[in-house]
């Protein structure tokens, strides 16, 4: 009678549970959700930092897990890995910073032409490494917000098409067709400059 | 991966490390939400903490009503609390009628299990707290939460882990009121008053509020019942309906004479989950929540010996107060309603207003295909609140002190 439950219930230690079982337990034992944070916070932070920069990423990461915690009862437990779900929430939270992101991308797209004025208090090397190449930044500016979300989930978060579909709440067919469209746009944008020219590296 | 995407993948910017301090803060914030969460978690009672305020007592049995607008501090029983607790079955019959702008204060004692994972190692124990929570009766103002640590207990059959020793102290937290965002997850009095006072309708609300996956619907409904009565004040008609509705959830067992952590007996509605019988203990007549008790029934599934108790609480006092207590030296801010864009490198950046629909959307997105909206027959904002006691002209409730 308890056969099915044992699939998750017999493993009482959170570190042996998959994300889905952990989230299921966290509905009853909310604190278990902290284990999910332990597992994935660094990864979500990396993604947020790539998109928005170091400081906003800290707030975004915290917010992602708070939101996830609050909606955990609605997690689709047929998915053992919570990462696509977390990335989906991260995408929504990042979207709240859309204007900041646009400014950031815009600024990065002009490195070389003019130097952004906010390098003051950090290592210039590190900041340089955290910048997107100007030509890629320029290409990003040609994409819609939804296209950017999809592209970066696949390219920076390494989600499969299926995972990206899950994260964005769209059918995988939609992901494929959107990717096709955005590839064309990106190709055009990248082709607009000499692809072999090295971007000047300032720092 | 296609070439264009590969180009972006290869060109991904380096990510800065997640600063340990920020990471710890975020984790802590999450844990706090888990332990103390608005509506998602537990009640507690704190008469020991009450000594920290001056005390102006207006205690009617277990239900204190402090209606004086001049009263700057909440009414909390101190020495009377223990006796109040033991006689509460008789006294928890107060019918509170909070007005808009007032606060519901609930005080409770809790013990729940704590799990954490560090360096791949899991630790667990039973943590205990006193809690006092103030929530705007009509969600019109931010609330406040006081948590005072109590000596923890070891997980049954295991030694107390080192990290459990850090229980001392108390903390104050602002509880941001975001009725629009919480929608059907609201637990303020005004919202609870709009729930159907009919068992069948209440039942369907329970099933819709927190839809579970396949085979999880009954459990989710039972969890929803607990969330609605924990640290809240629901009118009698809704309490009765909720009790009857929860009783009929498949798997729910009724038991009489179950004791809460204050030794009060009541009728328990329990449901087994993961080898643990989780009981909500109600006053037999008033259907006020007395407390909760989680008892192991399957050692293997629960990871603890049969009959050991993994959670035990008592909700000792529910009262109406005009304002938040003033003795909150340091209050942790709660920005969860209005996420601010983080600092950017561009100082001219203006905060981006968050469209309402996007905020609502936040709560609903993810791989789940369950409809995100709350039950459509339940109002989702505080505007339906109608004072029953005539016009009020109390001054607006003070906003909790903000720090940082």
Coordinates of C-alpha atoms in Angstrom, one line a residue:
Chain A
X1 CA 0.0 0.0 0.0
X2 CA 2.9 2.2 0.7
X3 CA 4.8 0.9 -2.2
X4 CA 4.7 4.1 -4.3
X5 CA 5.5 6.2 -1.4
X6 CA 8.6 4.3 -0.7
X7 CA 10.1 5.4 -3.9
X8 CA 10.6 8.7 -2.3
X9 CA 9.9 8.0 1.3
X10 CA 12.4 5.3 2.0
X11 CA 15.3 7.7 1.5
X12 CA 14.9 9.9 4.4
X13 CA 18.1 11.9 3.9
X14 CA 17.7 14.9 1.7
X15 CA 21.0 14.5 0.0
X16 CA 19.9 11.3 -1.5
X17 CA 16.6 12.6 -2.8
X18 CA 16.1 14.1 -6.2
X19 CA 14.9 17.6 -6.4
X20 CA 11.3 16.6 -7.0
X21 CA 11.1 14.4 -3.9
X22 CA 12.9 17.1 -1.9
X23 CA 10.4 19.7 -3.0
X24 CA 7.5 17.3 -2.2
X25 CA 8.9 16.9 1.3
X26 CA 9.4 20.6 1.7
X27 CA 5.7 21.1 1.4
X28 CA 5.4 19.4 4.7
X29 CA 8.8 20.3 6.1
X30 CA 9.5 23.7 4.6
X31 CA 13.1 23.8 5.9
X32 CA 14.1 21.1 3.6
X33 CA 13.8 23.6 0.8
X34 CA 17.2 25.0 2.0
X35 CA 18.8 21.9 0.6
X36 CA 17.6 22.9 -2.8
X37 CA 19.2 26.2 -2.3
X38 CA 22.4 24.5 -1.3
X39 CA 22.3 22.5 -4.5
X40 CA 21.5 25.2 -7.0
X41 CA 22.1 28.6 -5.6
X42 CA 25.6 29.0 -7.1
X43 CA 24.4 28.0 -10.5
X44 CA 21.5 30.4 -10.5
X45 CA 23.8 33.1 -9.2
X46 CA 26.2 32.5 -12.1
X47 CA 23.4 32.8 -14.5
X48 CA 22.0 36.0 -13.0
X49 CA 25.5 37.5 -12.8
X50 CA 26.1 36.8 -16.4
X51 CA 22.9 38.5 -17.4
X52 CA 22.9 41.4 -14.9
X53 CA 26.3 41.8 -13.3
X54 CA 27.6 41.0 -9.9
X55 CA 25.5 43.1 -7.6
X56 CA 22.0 42.6 -9.0
X57 CA 22.8 38.9 -9.1
X58 CA 22.9 38.7 -5.4
X59 CA 19.4 40.1 -5.0
X60 CA 18.1 38.1 -7.9
X61 CA 19.3 34.8 -6.6
X62 CA 17.7 35.3 -3.2
X63 CA 14.5 36.3 -4.8
X64 CA 14.5 33.3 -7.1
X65 CA 14.6 30.9 -4.2
X66 CA 12.0 32.8 -2.2
X67 CA 9.6 32.8 -5.1
X68 CA 10.4 29.1 -5.7
X69 CA 9.7 28.3 -2.1
X70 CA 6.4 30.1 -2.1
X71 CA 5.2 28.2 -5.2
X72 CA 6.8 24.9 -4.4
X73 CA 3.5 23.2 -3.8
X74 CA 2.8 23.7 -7.5
X75 CA 6.0 22.1 -8.7
X76 CA 5.4 19.5 -11.3
X77 CA 6.8 16.5 -9.6
X78 CA 7.2 14.5 -12.7
X79 CA 10.4 16.4 -13.2
X80 CA 13.2 15.1 -11.0
X81 CA 15.6 18.0 -11.7
X82 CA 14.4 21.4 -10.5
X83 CA 16.9 23.4 -12.5
X84 CA 14.6 24.2 -15.4
X85 CA 12.0 25.3 -13.0
X86 CA 14.5 27.5 -11.1
X87 CA 15.7 28.9 -14.4
X88 CA 12.2 29.7 -15.4
X89 CA 11.7 31.6 -12.2
X90 CA 15.1 33.3 -12.6
X91 CA 14.0 34.4 -16.1
X92 CA 11.0 36.0 -14.6
X93 CA 13.0 37.7 -11.9
X94 CA 15.6 38.9 -14.3
X95 CA 12.8 40.3 -16.4
X96 CA 12.1 42.7 -13.6
X97 CA 15.5 44.1 -14.3
X98 CA 15.0 44.4 -18.0
X99 CA 15.9 48.1 -18.2
X100 CA 19.0 47.5 -16.2
X101 CA 19.9 44.6 -18.4
X102 CA 19.4 46.7 -21.6
X103 CA 21.6 49.4 -20.2
X104 CA 24.3 46.9 -19.4
X105 CA 24.2 45.3 -22.8
X106 CA 24.2 48.6 -24.4
X107 CA 27.2 49.7 -22.4
X108 CA 29.1 46.5 -23.2
X109 CA 28.3 46.8 -26.9
X110 CA 30.3 50.0 -26.9
X111 CA 33.4 48.9 -25.1
X112 CA 36.2 49.9 -27.4
X113 CA 34.4 52.9 -28.7
X114 CA 34.0 54.4 -25.3
X115 CA 35.0 53.2 -21.9
X116 CA 32.1 52.7 -19.5
X117 CA 32.8 54.9 -16.5
X118 CA 32.1 52.6 -13.7
X119 CA 35.3 50.5 -13.3
X120 CA 36.4 52.4 -10.3
X121 CA 36.4 50.1 -7.4
X122 CA 37.0 46.7 -8.9
X123 CA 39.8 44.8 -10.5
X124 CA 39.8 45.9 -14.1
X125 CA 40.8 42.4 -15.2
X126 CA 37.9 40.8 -13.5
X127 CA 35.5 43.4 -14.8
X128 CA 36.8 42.8 -18.3
X129 CA 36.3 39.1 -18.0
X130 CA 32.7 39.7 -16.8
X131 CA 31.9 41.7 -19.9
X132 CA 30.3 40.3 -22.9
X133 CA 32.2 40.8 -26.1
X134 CA 30.9 43.9 -27.7
X135 CA 29.8 42.1 -30.9
X136 CA 27.8 39.6 -29.0
X137 CA 26.3 42.4 -26.9
X138 CA 25.4 44.2 -30.1
X139 CA 23.7 41.0 -31.4
X140 CA 21.8 40.7 -28.2
X141 CA 20.3 44.2 -28.6
X142 CA 18.7 43.0 -31.8
X143 CA 16.7 40.3 -30.0
X144 CA 13.4 40.6 -28.3
X145 CA 13.3 40.0 -24.6
X146 CA 11.8 36.6 -25.1
X147 CA 14.4 35.7 -27.6
X148 CA 17.2 36.8 -25.4
X149 CA 15.7 34.7 -22.5
X150 CA 15.7 31.7 -24.7
X151 CA 19.1 32.1 -26.2
X152 CA 20.8 32.7 -22.9
X153 CA 19.1 29.8 -21.2
X154 CA 20.4 27.5 -23.9
X155 CA 23.8 29.2 -24.4
X156 CA 24.7 30.3 -20.8
X157 CA 22.7 28.0 -18.6
X158 CA 23.3 25.0 -20.9
X159 CA 19.7 23.9 -20.9
X160 CA 18.5 21.5 -23.4
X161 CA 15.6 22.5 -25.7
X162 CA 13.3 20.4 -23.6
X163 CA 14.5 22.0 -20.4
X164 CA 14.3 25.5 -21.9
X165 CA 10.7 24.8 -23.0
X166 CA 10.0 23.7 -19.4
X167 CA 11.6 26.8 -18.0
X168 CA 9.7 29.1 -20.3
X169 CA 6.5 27.3 -20.1
X170 CA 6.2 26.8 -23.8
X171 CA 6.1 23.7 -26.0
X172 CA 9.4 22.4 -27.2
X173 CA 8.3 23.0 -30.8
X174 CA 7.9 26.7 -29.9
X175 CA 11.5 26.7 -28.6
X176 CA 12.7 25.2 -31.8
X177 CA 11.0 27.7 -34.0
X178 CA 12.0 30.6 -31.8
X179 CA 15.6 29.5 -31.9
X180 CA 15.5 29.2 -35.6
X181 CA 14.2 32.8 -35.9
X182 CA 16.7 34.2 -33.4
X183 CA 19.6 32.4 -35.1
X184 CA 18.8 34.2 -38.3
X185 CA 18.8 37.5 -36.4
X186 CA 22.0 36.7 -34.6
X187 CA 23.7 35.6 -37.8
X188 CA 22.7 38.9 -39.5
X189 CA 23.9 40.9 -36.5
X190 CA 27.2 39.1 -36.3
X191 CA 27.6 39.3 -40.0
X192 CA 27.3 43.0 -39.9
X193 CA 30.9 43.3 -38.7
X194 CA 34.0 41.4 -39.7
X195 CA 33.7 38.2 -37.7
X196 CA 37.5 37.8 -37.8
X197 CA 38.3 41.2 -36.4
X198 CA 39.5 41.0 -32.8
X199 CA 37.6 43.3 -30.5
X200 CA 39.9 45.7 -28.8
X201 CA 40.2 44.6 -25.1
X202 CA 40.3 47.4 -22.8
X203 CA 40.6 47.2 -19.1
Chain B
X1 CA 24.2 23.3 -30.7
X2 CA 24.0 25.5 -33.7
X3 CA 26.8 27.8 -34.6
X4 CA 25.2 31.1 -33.5
X5 CA 24.3 29.6 -30.2
X6 CA 27.7 28.1 -29.8
X7 CA 29.2 31.5 -30.4
X8 CA 27.2 32.8 -27.4
X9 CA 28.0 29.9 -25.3
X10 CA 31.7 30.2 -26.0
X11 CA 31.6 33.9 -25.4
X12 CA 29.7 33.8 -22.1
X13 CA 31.0 36.3 -19.6
X14 CA 32.9 35.1 -16.6
X15 CA 30.6 34.9 -13.6
X16 CA 31.8 36.5 -10.4
X17 CA 31.8 34.1 -7.4
X18 CA 28.7 34.3 -5.2
X19 CA 30.0 36.1 -2.1
X20 CA 29.8 33.9 0.9
X21 CA 28.1 36.6 2.9
X22 CA 25.4 37.3 0.4
X23 CA 24.9 33.6 -0.1
X24 CA 24.5 33.0 3.6
X25 CA 22.1 35.9 3.9
X26 CA 19.9 34.6 1.1
X27 CA 19.9 31.1 2.6
X28 CA 19.0 32.6 5.9
X29 CA 16.2 34.6 4.5
X30 CA 14.9 31.5 2.8
X31 CA 15.1 29.5 6.0
X32 CA 13.3 32.2 7.9
X33 CA 10.6 32.2 5.4
X34 CA 10.4 28.4 5.7
X35 CA 10.3 28.5 9.5
X36 CA 8.2 31.5 10.1
X37 CA 6.6 32.1 6.8
X38 CA 3.5 34.1 6.2
X39 CA 0.8 31.6 6.1
X40 CA 3.0 28.8 5.1
X41 CA 4.2 27.9 8.4
X42 CA 3.7 27.8 12.0
X43 CA 2.4 29.4 14.9
X44 CA 4.0 29.9 18.2
X45 CA 3.4 31.4 21.4
X46 CA 5.6 33.7 23.4
X47 CA 5.0 34.8 26.8
X48 CA 8.6 34.8 27.7
X49 CA 9.4 37.1 25.0
X50 CA 6.5 39.3 26.1
X51 CA 8.5 40.3 29.1
X52 CA 10.6 42.3 26.7
X53 CA 7.7 44.7 26.1
X54 CA 5.9 46.5 28.9
X55 CA 2.8 44.5 29.4
X56 CA -0.7 45.8 29.2
X57 CA -2.8 42.8 29.6
X58 CA -6.3 42.5 28.2
X59 CA -6.7 38.8 28.3
X60 CA -10.0 37.1 28.0
X61 CA -9.1 33.6 28.6
X62 CA -6.9 32.6 25.8
X63 CA -8.3 35.3 23.6
X64 CA -7.1 38.7 24.4
X65 CA -8.8 41.7 23.0
X66 CA -7.1 45.0 23.3
X67 CA -9.3 47.6 21.6
X68 CA -8.0 50.8 23.1
X69 CA -6.5 52.9 20.4
X70 CA -4.3 54.6 23.0
X71 CA -2.7 51.4 23.9
X72 CA 0.7 51.6 22.3
X73 CA 1.9 48.1 23.1
X74 CA 0.2 44.9 22.6
X75 CA -1.5 43.1 25.3
X76 CA 0.3 40.0 26.2
X77 CA -0.1 37.8 29.1
X78 CA 3.0 37.0 31.0
X79 CA 2.7 35.1 34.1
X80 CA -0.9 34.3 33.3
X81 CA 0.0 32.6 30.1
X82 CA 0.6 29.2 31.5
X83 CA -2.8 29.0 33.2
X84 CA -4.4 30.6 30.1
X85 CA -2.9 27.8 28.1
X86 CA -4.2 25.1 30.3
X87 CA -7.7 26.4 30.4
X88 CA -7.8 27.5 26.8
X89 CA -10.2 24.9 25.5
X90 CA -12.9 26.7 27.3
X91 CA -11.6 30.1 26.6
X92 CA -10.7 30.0 22.9
X93 CA -14.2 30.7 22.0
X94 CA -13.8 34.4 21.6
X95 CA -15.3 35.8 18.5
X96 CA -13.0 38.5 17.4
X97 CA -14.2 41.2 15.2
X98 CA -11.1 43.1 14.0
X99 CA -11.6 46.3 12.1
X100 CA -9.7 47.4 9.1
X101 CA -6.4 48.7 10.1
X102 CA -6.2 46.6 13.2
X103 CA -3.9 43.6 13.6
X104 CA -4.4 40.0 14.5
X105 CA -1.7 38.9 16.9
X106 CA -1.1 35.2 17.4
X107 CA 1.4 33.9 19.9
X108 CA 2.6 30.3 19.9
X109 CA 5.2 27.8 20.8
X110 CA 6.6 25.5 18.2
X111 CA 8.8 22.6 17.7
X112 CA 9.6 21.5 14.2
X113 CA 12.3 19.5 12.5
X114 CA 15.3 21.3 11.0
X115 CA 17.4 19.9 8.2
X116 CA 20.4 21.4 6.7
X117 CA 23.2 20.3 4.4
X118 CA 26.7 21.5 4.5
X119 CA 29.6 20.0 2.7
X120 CA 27.5 17.2 1.7
X121 CA 26.7 16.3 5.2
X122 CA 23.2 16.4 6.5
X123 CA 22.3 17.4 10.0
X124 CA 18.9 17.3 11.6
X125 CA 17.3 18.1 15.0
X126 CA 14.2 19.6 16.4
X127 CA 14.2 23.3 16.8
X128 CA 11.9 25.2 19.1
X129 CA 10.8 28.8 19.1
X130 CA 8.4 31.2 20.6
X131 CA 6.6 33.2 18.0
X132 CA 4.5 36.3 18.0
X133 CA 3.0 37.4 14.7
X134 CA 1.1 40.5 13.9
X135 CA -0.8 40.6 10.7
X136 CA -3.0 43.4 9.4
X137 CA -6.6 42.2 9.6
X138 CA -7.3 43.5 6.1
X139 CA -3.8 43.2 4.6
X140 CA -3.6 47.0 4.5
X141 CA -0.3 47.3 6.3
X142 CA 2.8 45.3 6.8
X143 CA 3.0 42.9 9.7
X144 CA 5.6 42.0 12.2
X145 CA 7.0 38.7 13.5
X146 CA 9.0 38.1 16.6
X147 CA 10.8 34.8 16.9
X148 CA 12.6 33.9 20.1
X149 CA 14.7 30.8 20.2
X150 CA 14.1 28.0 22.7
X151 CA 16.4 25.1 23.6
X152 CA 16.4 22.6 20.7
X153 CA 15.8 18.9 21.0
X154 CA 17.8 16.2 19.3
X155 CA 16.4 14.2 16.5
X156 CA 15.0 11.1 18.1
X157 CA 17.9 8.7 18.6
X158 CA 20.6 11.0 17.5
X159 CA 22.9 13.5 19.3
X160 CA 22.2 17.2 19.0
X161 CA 24.4 18.6 16.2
X162 CA 26.7 21.4 16.9
X163 CA 24.8 23.9 14.8
X164 CA 21.7 23.5 16.9
X165 CA 23.5 25.2 19.7
X166 CA 23.0 28.6 18.1
X167 CA 19.4 28.9 19.1
X168 CA 19.6 31.8 21.6
X169 CA 18.3 35.2 20.9
X170 CA 15.3 36.7 19.2
X171 CA 14.7 38.4 15.9
X172 CA 12.1 40.8 14.6
X173 CA 10.9 40.7 11.1
X174 CA 8.8 42.9 9.0
X175 CA 6.2 40.9 7.0
X176 CA 5.4 42.7 3.9
X177 CA 1.8 42.7 3.0
X178 CA 1.2 41.9 -0.6
X179 CA -2.4 40.8 -1.0
X180 CA -2.4 41.1 -4.8
X181 CA 0.6 38.9 -5.1
X182 CA -0.4 36.3 -2.6
X183 CA -3.9 36.1 -4.1
X184 CA -5.5 32.9 -2.9
X185 CA -2.5 32.4 -0.5
X186 CA -3.6 35.2 1.6
X187 CA -4.3 34.4 5.2
X188 CA -5.4 37.8 6.6
X189 CA -8.7 38.0 8.4
X190 CA -10.4 40.0 5.7
X191 CA -9.6 37.4 3.1
X192 CA -10.4 34.4 5.3
X193 CA -13.8 36.0 6.0
X194 CA -14.6 35.8 2.4
X195 CA -14.1 32.0 2.2
X196 CA -17.3 30.0 1.9
X197 CA -18.8 29.1 5.3
X198 CA -20.0 25.9 3.7
X199 CA -18.1 22.6 4.0
X200 CA -18.6 21.5 0.4
X201 CA -17.5 24.8 -1.0
X202 CA -14.7 25.1 1.5
X203 CA -13.6 21.6 0.4
X204 CA -13.4 22.7 -3.2
X205 CA -11.4 25.8 -2.1
X206 CA -8.9 23.6 -0.3
X207 CA -8.4 21.5 -3.4
X208 CA -8.0 24.5 -5.6
X209 CA -5.8 26.6 -3.4
X210 CA -2.8 24.5 -3.7
X211 CA -3.2 21.9 -6.4
X212 CA -1.1 18.9 -5.9
X213 CA 0.2 16.6 -8.6
X214 CA -1.1 13.3 -9.4
X215 CA -2.0 11.4 -6.2
X216 CA -1.1 14.5 -4.2
X217 CA -4.4 16.3 -4.3
X218 CA -5.6 15.1 -1.0
X219 CA -2.4 15.8 0.8
X220 CA -2.2 19.3 -0.8
X221 CA -5.8 19.9 0.4
X222 CA -4.9 18.9 3.9
X223 CA -1.8 21.1 3.9
X224 CA -3.9 24.0 2.7
X225 CA -6.2 23.5 5.6
X226 CA -3.3 23.7 8.0
X227 CA -1.9 26.8 6.3
X228 CA -5.2 28.6 6.6
X229 CA -5.6 28.2 10.3
X230 CA -2.0 28.4 11.4
X231 CA -1.2 31.8 13.0
X232 CA -4.4 33.3 11.6
X233 CA -7.8 34.2 12.8
X234 CA -10.7 32.8 10.8
X235 CA -14.3 33.6 11.7
X236 CA -16.3 30.9 13.4
X237 CA -18.4 30.1 10.4
X238 CA -15.4 29.5 8.2
X239 CA -13.6 27.6 11.0
X240 CA -16.5 25.2 11.2
X241 CA -16.7 24.8 7.5
X242 CA -13.0 24.2 7.3
X243 CA -13.0 21.6 10.1
X244 CA -15.8 19.7 8.4
X245 CA -14.2 20.0 5.0
X246 CA -10.8 18.8 6.2
X247 CA -12.4 15.9 8.1
X248 CA -13.7 14.6 4.8
X249 CA -10.4 14.7 2.9
X250 CA -9.5 11.1 2.0
X251 CA -6.9 9.7 4.4
X252 CA -7.8 12.0 7.2
X253 CA -8.2 10.3 10.6
X254 CA -10.1 11.8 13.4
X255 CA -8.7 11.4 16.9
X256 CA -10.0 12.7 20.2
X257 CA -8.0 13.8 23.2
X258 CA -4.9 14.7 21.4
X259 CA -2.6 17.0 23.3
X260 CA -0.8 20.1 22.0
X261 CA 2.5 21.3 23.5
X262 CA 0.7 23.2 26.2
X263 CA -1.1 20.1 27.4
X264 CA -4.5 21.1 26.0
X265 CA -6.6 18.3 24.5
X266 CA -8.6 18.6 21.4
X267 CA -9.9 16.8 18.5
X268 CA -7.2 16.1 15.9
X269 CA -7.5 15.7 12.2
X270 CA -4.5 13.8 11.0
X271 CA -3.1 12.6 7.8
X272 CA -0.1 10.4 7.2
X273 CA 2.7 11.6 5.0
X274 CA 6.1 10.2 4.5
X275 CA 5.6 7.9 7.5
X276 CA 4.5 10.7 9.7
X277 CA 1.0 11.3 11.1
X278 CA 0.5 15.0 10.9
X279 CA -2.3 16.2 13.2
X280 CA -4.0 19.5 13.4
X281 CA -5.5 19.7 16.9
X282 CA -8.7 21.8 17.2
X283 CA -10.8 22.9 20.1
X284 CA -13.7 20.5 20.0
X285 CA -16.4 23.3 20.2
X286 CA -14.9 26.4 18.8
X287 CA -12.7 24.7 16.2
X288 CA -9.9 27.1 17.0
X289 CA -6.5 25.6 16.2
X290 CA -4.8 24.6 19.4
X291 CA -1.7 23.2 17.9
X292 CA 0.0 20.6 15.8
X293 CA 1.5 17.2 16.5
X294 CA 3.6 15.1 14.1
X295 CA 4.1 11.5 15.2
X296 CA 6.1 8.9 13.4
X297 CA 4.1 5.8 12.3
X298 CA 6.6 4.3 9.9
X299 CA 10.2 4.4 11.2
X300 CA 11.8 3.6 7.8
X301 CA 9.9 6.3 5.9
X302 CA 10.2 9.0 8.6
X303 CA 13.8 8.2 9.6
X304 CA 12.9 8.2 13.3
X305 CA 11.5 5.6 15.7
X306 CA 7.8 4.9 15.7
X307 CA 5.8 7.0 18.1
X308 CA 8.5 9.7 18.3
X309 CA 7.2 13.2 18.0
X310 CA 8.8 15.4 15.3
X311 CA 6.7 18.4 15.7
X312 CA 4.6 19.8 18.5
X313 CA 3.1 23.2 18.8
X314 CA 0.6 25.2 20.7
X315 CA -1.2 28.3 19.6
X316 CA -1.8 30.0 22.9
X317 CA -3.2 33.3 22.2
X318 CA -5.0 35.1 19.4
X319 CA -5.9 38.7 19.9
X320 CA -6.8 41.9 18.1
X321 CA -4.5 44.9 18.6
X322 CA -4.6 48.4 17.2
X323 CA -1.0 48.7 16.3
X324 CA 2.3 47.0 16.1
X325 CA 4.4 46.8 19.2
X326 CA 6.9 49.7 19.4
X327 CA 9.6 47.8 21.1
X328 CA 11.2 46.4 18.0
X329 CA 14.8 47.5 18.3
X330 CA 15.9 46.0 15.0
X331 CA 13.6 44.9 12.3
X332 CA 14.6 42.8 9.4
X333 CA 13.1 44.4 6.3
X334 CA 11.0 42.4 4.0
X335 CA 11.2 43.5 0.4
X336 CA 9.5 40.5 -1.0
X337 CA 6.5 42.3 -2.3
X338 CA 8.4 44.9 -4.2
X339 CA 11.5 43.5 -5.6
X340 CA 13.8 46.4 -6.3
X341 CA 16.2 46.2 -9.2
X342 CA 19.6 45.7 -7.7
X343 CA 22.2 48.3 -7.9
X344 CA 23.6 48.6 -11.3
X345 CA 26.8 50.1 -12.5
X346 CA 24.8 52.9 -13.9
X347 CA 23.8 55.3 -11.2
X348 CA 21.1 56.9 -13.4
X349 CA 19.2 53.7 -13.5
X350 CA 15.7 54.1 -12.2
X351 CA 13.8 51.4 -10.5
X352 CA 11.6 49.7 -13.0
X353 CA 8.0 49.5 -12.0
X354 CA 6.9 46.0 -11.9
X355 CA 3.7 45.5 -13.9
X356 CA 1.0 44.0 -11.7
X357 CA 0.3 41.2 -14.1
X358 CA 4.0 40.3 -14.1
X359 CA 4.1 40.2 -10.4
X360 CA 1.2 37.8 -10.4
X361 CA 2.7 35.8 -13.1
X362 CA 5.8 35.3 -10.9
X363 CA 3.8 33.2 -8.6
X364 CA 2.5 31.0 -11.3
X365 CA 5.3 30.3 -13.7
X366 CA 7.4 27.2 -13.9
X367 CA 7.0 23.9 -15.5
X368 CA 3.8 23.2 -13.7
X369 CA 0.8 23.2 -15.9
X370 CA -1.5 23.8 -13.1
X371 CA -3.5 27.0 -13.6
X372 CA -1.8 29.7 -11.7
X373 CA -4.7 31.8 -10.5
X374 CA -6.3 31.3 -7.3
X375 CA -9.8 29.9 -7.3
X376 CA -11.9 32.1 -9.4
X377 CA -14.7 32.3 -6.9
X378 CA -12.5 33.7 -4.2
X379 CA -11.8 37.4 -4.2
X380 CA -8.1 38.0 -4.5
X381 CA -7.7 41.4 -3.1
X382 CA -8.4 43.2 0.1
X383 CA -10.9 45.6 -1.3
X384 CA -13.8 43.4 -0.3
X385 CA -13.3 44.0 3.3
X386 CA -16.3 45.6 4.9
X387 CA -16.1 46.8 8.5
X388 CA -18.9 45.3 10.5
X389 CA -18.6 47.7 13.4
X390 CA -19.4 50.9 11.7
X391 CA -16.9 53.6 10.6
X392 CA -13.5 53.7 12.2
X393 CA -11.4 56.7 12.7
X394 CA -8.4 55.2 14.3
X395 CA -5.2 56.6 13.1
X396 CA -3.4 54.5 10.5
X397 CA -1.3 51.7 12.0
X398 CA 2.4 52.6 12.2
X399 CA 4.7 51.1 9.8
X400 CA 7.3 48.9 11.4
X401 CA 10.7 50.5 11.8
X402 CA 12.8 49.9 8.8
X403 CA 16.5 49.4 9.1
X404 CA 19.1 49.1 6.5

